[in-house]
PDB file of C-alpha atoms in Angstrom:
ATOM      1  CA  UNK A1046       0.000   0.000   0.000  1.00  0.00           C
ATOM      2  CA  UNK A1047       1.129   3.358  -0.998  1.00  0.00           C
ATOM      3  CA  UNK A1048       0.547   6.698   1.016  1.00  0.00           C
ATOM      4  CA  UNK A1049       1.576  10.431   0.024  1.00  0.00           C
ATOM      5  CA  UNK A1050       2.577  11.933   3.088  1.00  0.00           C
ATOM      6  CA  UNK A1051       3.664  15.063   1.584  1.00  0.00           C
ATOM      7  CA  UNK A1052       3.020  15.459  -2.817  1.00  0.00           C
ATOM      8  CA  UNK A1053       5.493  18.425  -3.051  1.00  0.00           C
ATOM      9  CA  UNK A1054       7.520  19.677  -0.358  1.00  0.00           C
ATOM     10  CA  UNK A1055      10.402  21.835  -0.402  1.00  0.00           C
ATOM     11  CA  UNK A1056      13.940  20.930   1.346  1.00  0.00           C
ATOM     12  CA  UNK A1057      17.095  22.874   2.241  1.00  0.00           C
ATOM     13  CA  UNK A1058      18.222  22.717  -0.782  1.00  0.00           C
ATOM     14  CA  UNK A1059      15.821  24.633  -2.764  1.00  0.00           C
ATOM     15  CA  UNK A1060      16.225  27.218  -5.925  1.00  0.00           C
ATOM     16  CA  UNK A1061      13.524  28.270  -7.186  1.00  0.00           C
ATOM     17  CA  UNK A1062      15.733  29.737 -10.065  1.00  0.00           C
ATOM     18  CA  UNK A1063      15.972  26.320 -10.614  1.00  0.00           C
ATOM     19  CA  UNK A1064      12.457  24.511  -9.953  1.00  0.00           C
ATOM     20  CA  UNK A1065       9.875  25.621  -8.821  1.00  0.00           C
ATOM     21  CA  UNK A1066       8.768  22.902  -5.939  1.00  0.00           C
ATOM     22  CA  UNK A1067       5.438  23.828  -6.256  1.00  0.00           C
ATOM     23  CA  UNK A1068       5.102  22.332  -9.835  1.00  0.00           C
ATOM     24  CA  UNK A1069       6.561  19.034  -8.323  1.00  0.00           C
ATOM     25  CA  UNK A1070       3.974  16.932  -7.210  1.00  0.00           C
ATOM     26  CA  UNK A1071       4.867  12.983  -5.931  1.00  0.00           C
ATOM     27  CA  UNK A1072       1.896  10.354  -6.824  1.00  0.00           C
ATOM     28  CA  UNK A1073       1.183   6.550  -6.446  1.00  0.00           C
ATOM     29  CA  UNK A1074       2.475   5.619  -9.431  1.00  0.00           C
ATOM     30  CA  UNK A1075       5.652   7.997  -9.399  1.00  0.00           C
ATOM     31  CA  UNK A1076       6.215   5.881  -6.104  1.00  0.00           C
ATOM     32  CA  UNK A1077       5.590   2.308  -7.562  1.00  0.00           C
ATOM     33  CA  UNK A1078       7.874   3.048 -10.699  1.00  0.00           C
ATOM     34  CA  UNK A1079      10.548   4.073  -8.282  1.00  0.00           C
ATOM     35  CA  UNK A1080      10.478   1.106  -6.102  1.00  0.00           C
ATOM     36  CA  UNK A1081      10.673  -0.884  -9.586  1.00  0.00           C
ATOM     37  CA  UNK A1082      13.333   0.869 -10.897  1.00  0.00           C
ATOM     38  CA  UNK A1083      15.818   2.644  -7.806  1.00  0.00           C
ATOM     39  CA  UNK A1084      19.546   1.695  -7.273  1.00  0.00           C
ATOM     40  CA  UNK A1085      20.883   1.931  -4.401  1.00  0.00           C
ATOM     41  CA  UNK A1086      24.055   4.599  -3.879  1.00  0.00           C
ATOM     42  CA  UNK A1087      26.861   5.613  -1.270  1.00  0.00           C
ATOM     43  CA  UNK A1088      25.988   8.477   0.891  1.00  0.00           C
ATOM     44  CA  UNK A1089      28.720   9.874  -1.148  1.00  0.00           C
ATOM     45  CA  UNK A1090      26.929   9.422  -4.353  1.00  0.00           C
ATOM     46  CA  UNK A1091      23.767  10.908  -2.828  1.00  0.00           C
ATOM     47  CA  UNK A1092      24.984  13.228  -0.820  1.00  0.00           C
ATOM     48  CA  UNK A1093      23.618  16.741  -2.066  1.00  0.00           C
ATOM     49  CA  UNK A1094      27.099  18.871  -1.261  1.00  0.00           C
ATOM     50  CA  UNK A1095      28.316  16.702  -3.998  1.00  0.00           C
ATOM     51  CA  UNK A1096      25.683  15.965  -6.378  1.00  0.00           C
ATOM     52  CA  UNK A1097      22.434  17.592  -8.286  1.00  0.00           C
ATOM     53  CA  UNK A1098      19.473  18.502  -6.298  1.00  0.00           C
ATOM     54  CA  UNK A1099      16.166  19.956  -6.937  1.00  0.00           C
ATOM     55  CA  UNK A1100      15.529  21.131  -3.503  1.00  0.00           C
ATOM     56  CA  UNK A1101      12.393  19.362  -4.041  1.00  0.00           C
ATOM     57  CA  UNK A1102      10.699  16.380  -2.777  1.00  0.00           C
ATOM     58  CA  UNK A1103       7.730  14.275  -2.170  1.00  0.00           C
ATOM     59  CA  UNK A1104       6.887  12.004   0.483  1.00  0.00           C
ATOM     60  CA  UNK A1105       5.680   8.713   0.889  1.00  0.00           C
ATOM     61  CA  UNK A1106       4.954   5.401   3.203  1.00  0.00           C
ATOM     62  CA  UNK A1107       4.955   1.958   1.626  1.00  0.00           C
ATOM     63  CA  UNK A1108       3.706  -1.110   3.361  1.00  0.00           C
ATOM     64  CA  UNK A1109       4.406  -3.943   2.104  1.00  0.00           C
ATOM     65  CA  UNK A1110       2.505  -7.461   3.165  1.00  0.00           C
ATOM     66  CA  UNK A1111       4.359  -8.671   5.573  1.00  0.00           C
ATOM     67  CA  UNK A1112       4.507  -5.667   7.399  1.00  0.00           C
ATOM     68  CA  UNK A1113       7.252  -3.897   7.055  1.00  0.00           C
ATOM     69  CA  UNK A1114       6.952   0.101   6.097  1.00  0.00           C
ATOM     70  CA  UNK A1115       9.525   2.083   3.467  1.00  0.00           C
ATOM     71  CA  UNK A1116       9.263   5.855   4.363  1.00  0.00           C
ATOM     72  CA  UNK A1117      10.736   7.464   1.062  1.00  0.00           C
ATOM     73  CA  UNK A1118      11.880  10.960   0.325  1.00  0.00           C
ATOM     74  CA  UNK A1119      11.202  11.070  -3.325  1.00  0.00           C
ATOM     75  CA  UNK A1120      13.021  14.261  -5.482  1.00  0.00           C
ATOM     76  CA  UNK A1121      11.808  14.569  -9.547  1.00  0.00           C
ATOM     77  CA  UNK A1122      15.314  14.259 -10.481  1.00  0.00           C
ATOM     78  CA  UNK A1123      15.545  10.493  -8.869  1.00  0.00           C
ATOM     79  CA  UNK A1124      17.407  11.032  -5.779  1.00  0.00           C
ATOM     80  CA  UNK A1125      15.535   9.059  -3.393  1.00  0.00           C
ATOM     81  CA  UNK A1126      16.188   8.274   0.423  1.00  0.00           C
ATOM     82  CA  UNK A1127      14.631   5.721   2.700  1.00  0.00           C
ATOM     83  CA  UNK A1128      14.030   4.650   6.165  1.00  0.00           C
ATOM     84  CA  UNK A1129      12.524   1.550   7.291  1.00  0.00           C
ATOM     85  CA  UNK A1130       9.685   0.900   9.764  1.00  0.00           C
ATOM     86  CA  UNK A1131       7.864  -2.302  11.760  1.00  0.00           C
ATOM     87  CA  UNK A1132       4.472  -1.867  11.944  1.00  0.00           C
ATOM     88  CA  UNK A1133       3.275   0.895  14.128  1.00  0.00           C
ATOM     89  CA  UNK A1134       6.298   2.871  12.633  1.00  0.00           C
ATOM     90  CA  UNK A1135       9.111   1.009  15.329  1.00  0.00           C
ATOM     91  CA  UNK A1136      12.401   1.972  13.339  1.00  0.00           C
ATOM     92  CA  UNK A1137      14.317  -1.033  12.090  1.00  0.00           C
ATOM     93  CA  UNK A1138      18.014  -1.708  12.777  1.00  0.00           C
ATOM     94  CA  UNK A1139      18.983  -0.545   8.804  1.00  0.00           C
ATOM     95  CA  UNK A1140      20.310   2.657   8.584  1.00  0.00           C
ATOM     96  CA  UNK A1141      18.764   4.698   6.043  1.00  0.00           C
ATOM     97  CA  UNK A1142      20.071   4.125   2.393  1.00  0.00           C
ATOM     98  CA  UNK A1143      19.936   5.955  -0.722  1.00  0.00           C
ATOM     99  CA  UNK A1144      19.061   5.651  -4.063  1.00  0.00           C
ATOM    100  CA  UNK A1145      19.356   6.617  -7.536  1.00  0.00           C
ATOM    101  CA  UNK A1146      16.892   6.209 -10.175  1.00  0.00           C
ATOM    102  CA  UNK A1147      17.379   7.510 -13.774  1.00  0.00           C
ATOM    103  CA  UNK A1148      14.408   6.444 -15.395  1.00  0.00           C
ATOM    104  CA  UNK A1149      12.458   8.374 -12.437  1.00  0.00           C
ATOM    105  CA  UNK A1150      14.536  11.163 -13.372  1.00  0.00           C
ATOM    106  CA  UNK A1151      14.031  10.920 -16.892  1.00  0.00           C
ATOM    107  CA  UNK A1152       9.979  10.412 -16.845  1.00  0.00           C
ATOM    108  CA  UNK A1153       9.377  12.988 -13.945  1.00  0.00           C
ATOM    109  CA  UNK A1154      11.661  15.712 -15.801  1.00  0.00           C
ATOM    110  CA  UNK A1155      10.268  15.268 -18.956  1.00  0.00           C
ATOM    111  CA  UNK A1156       6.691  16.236 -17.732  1.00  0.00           C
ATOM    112  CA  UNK A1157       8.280  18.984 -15.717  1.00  0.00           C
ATOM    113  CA  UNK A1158       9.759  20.959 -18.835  1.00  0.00           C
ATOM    114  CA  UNK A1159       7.352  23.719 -18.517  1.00  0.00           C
ATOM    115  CA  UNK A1160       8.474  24.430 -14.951  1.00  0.00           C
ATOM    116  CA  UNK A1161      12.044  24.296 -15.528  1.00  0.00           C
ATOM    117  CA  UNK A1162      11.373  26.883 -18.607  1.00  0.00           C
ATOM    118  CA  UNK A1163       9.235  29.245 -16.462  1.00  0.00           C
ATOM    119  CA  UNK A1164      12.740  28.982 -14.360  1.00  0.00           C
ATOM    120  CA  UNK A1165      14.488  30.079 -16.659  1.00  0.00           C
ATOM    121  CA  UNK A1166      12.131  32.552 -17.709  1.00  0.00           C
ATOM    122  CA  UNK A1167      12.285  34.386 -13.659  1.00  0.00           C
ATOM    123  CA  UNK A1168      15.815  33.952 -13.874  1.00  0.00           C
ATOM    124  CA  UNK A1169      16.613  35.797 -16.957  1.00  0.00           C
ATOM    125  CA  UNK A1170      13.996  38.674 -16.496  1.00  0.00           C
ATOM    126  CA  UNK A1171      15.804  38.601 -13.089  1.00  0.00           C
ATOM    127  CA  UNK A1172      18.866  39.295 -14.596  1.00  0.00           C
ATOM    128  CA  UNK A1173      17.340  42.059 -17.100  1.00  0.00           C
ATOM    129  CA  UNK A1174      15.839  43.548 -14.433  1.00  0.00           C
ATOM    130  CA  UNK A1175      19.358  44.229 -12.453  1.00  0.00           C
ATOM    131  CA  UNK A1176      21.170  44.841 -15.908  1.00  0.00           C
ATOM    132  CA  UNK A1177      23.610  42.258 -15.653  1.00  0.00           C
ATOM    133  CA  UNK A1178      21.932  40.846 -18.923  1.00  0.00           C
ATOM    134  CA  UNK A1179      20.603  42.450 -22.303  1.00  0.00           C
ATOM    135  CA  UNK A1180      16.821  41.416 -23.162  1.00  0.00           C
ATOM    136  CA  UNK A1181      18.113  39.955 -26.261  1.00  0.00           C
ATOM    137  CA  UNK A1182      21.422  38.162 -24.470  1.00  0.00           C
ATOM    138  CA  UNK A1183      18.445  36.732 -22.550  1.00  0.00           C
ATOM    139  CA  UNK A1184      16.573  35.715 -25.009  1.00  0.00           C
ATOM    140  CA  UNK A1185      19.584  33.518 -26.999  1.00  0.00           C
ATOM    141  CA  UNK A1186      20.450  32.001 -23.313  1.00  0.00           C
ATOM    142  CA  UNK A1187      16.632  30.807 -22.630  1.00  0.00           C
ATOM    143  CA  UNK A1188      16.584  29.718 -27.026  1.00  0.00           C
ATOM    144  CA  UNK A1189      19.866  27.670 -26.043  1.00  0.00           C
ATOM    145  CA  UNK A1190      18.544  26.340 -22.671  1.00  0.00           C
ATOM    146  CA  UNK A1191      15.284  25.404 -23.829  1.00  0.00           C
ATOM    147  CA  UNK A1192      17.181  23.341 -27.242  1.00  0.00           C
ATOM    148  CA  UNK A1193      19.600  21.462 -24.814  1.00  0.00           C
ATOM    149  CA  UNK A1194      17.095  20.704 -22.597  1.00  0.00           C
ATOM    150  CA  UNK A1195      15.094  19.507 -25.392  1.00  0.00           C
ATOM    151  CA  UNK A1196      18.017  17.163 -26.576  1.00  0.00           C
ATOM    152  CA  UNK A1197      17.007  13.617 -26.864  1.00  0.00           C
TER     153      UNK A1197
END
């Protein structure tokens, strides 16, 4: 059984220049195709000094039949960290452990392009607006962003 604690929630890490956590939102089946399809990482690998993050992240519980419970920090770009649970939410003896998962990454992302362009967008104009950037200059960088992002 699957349960959104929190859909879109916004860490430390956030940058809105970036993402917009707002236009993240975790479901049931985001959840289910990550538990199909996450690797597990080093702290190292995960860790977020080191590494890509979104500053955003969903929320979830997972019980599975025979009782134990998978609490699961979920970001769109497929950083994911876990805890596990006995029933009535006892912690287990297992540290938590983190994951990677690029196909989350790439299916999440890929319905998030028009968030990470209206990013772009307040960045720029942000720019314009303090003169550290021409309108034009600004729009060539978001025309450049918007065709690498589109890249296959």
């Amino acid at each position: 059984m699957v349960k959104i604690t929190v859909p879109s929630g916004r860490t430390a890490w956030e940058n809105k220049d970036f993402l917009n956590c707002d236009d993240v939102v975790l479901t049931d089946e985001d959840v289910r195709y990550a538990l199909r399809h996450m690797r597990r990482v080093s702290w190292g690998a995960y860790d977020p000094e080191n590494t890509d993050t979104t500053g955003c992240e969903g929320e979830a519980i997972v019980t599975f039949k025979n009782g134990k419970i998978l609490a699961m920090g979920i970001e769109p770009n497929g950083r994911i960290s876990t805890g596990e649970f006995y029933a009535g939410m006892k912690p287990t003896a297992s540290p938590p452990n983190f994951y990677e998962c690029d196909p989350c990454r790439k299916r999440k992302m890929a319905l998030l392009k028009d968030a990470l362009y209206r990013a772009d967008e307040r960045r720029l104009k942000k720019l314009v607006a303090e003169g550290q950037l021409s309108a034009s200059e600004a729009e060539l960088r978001l025309k450049r962003t918007r065709d690498e992002r589109d890249k296959p």
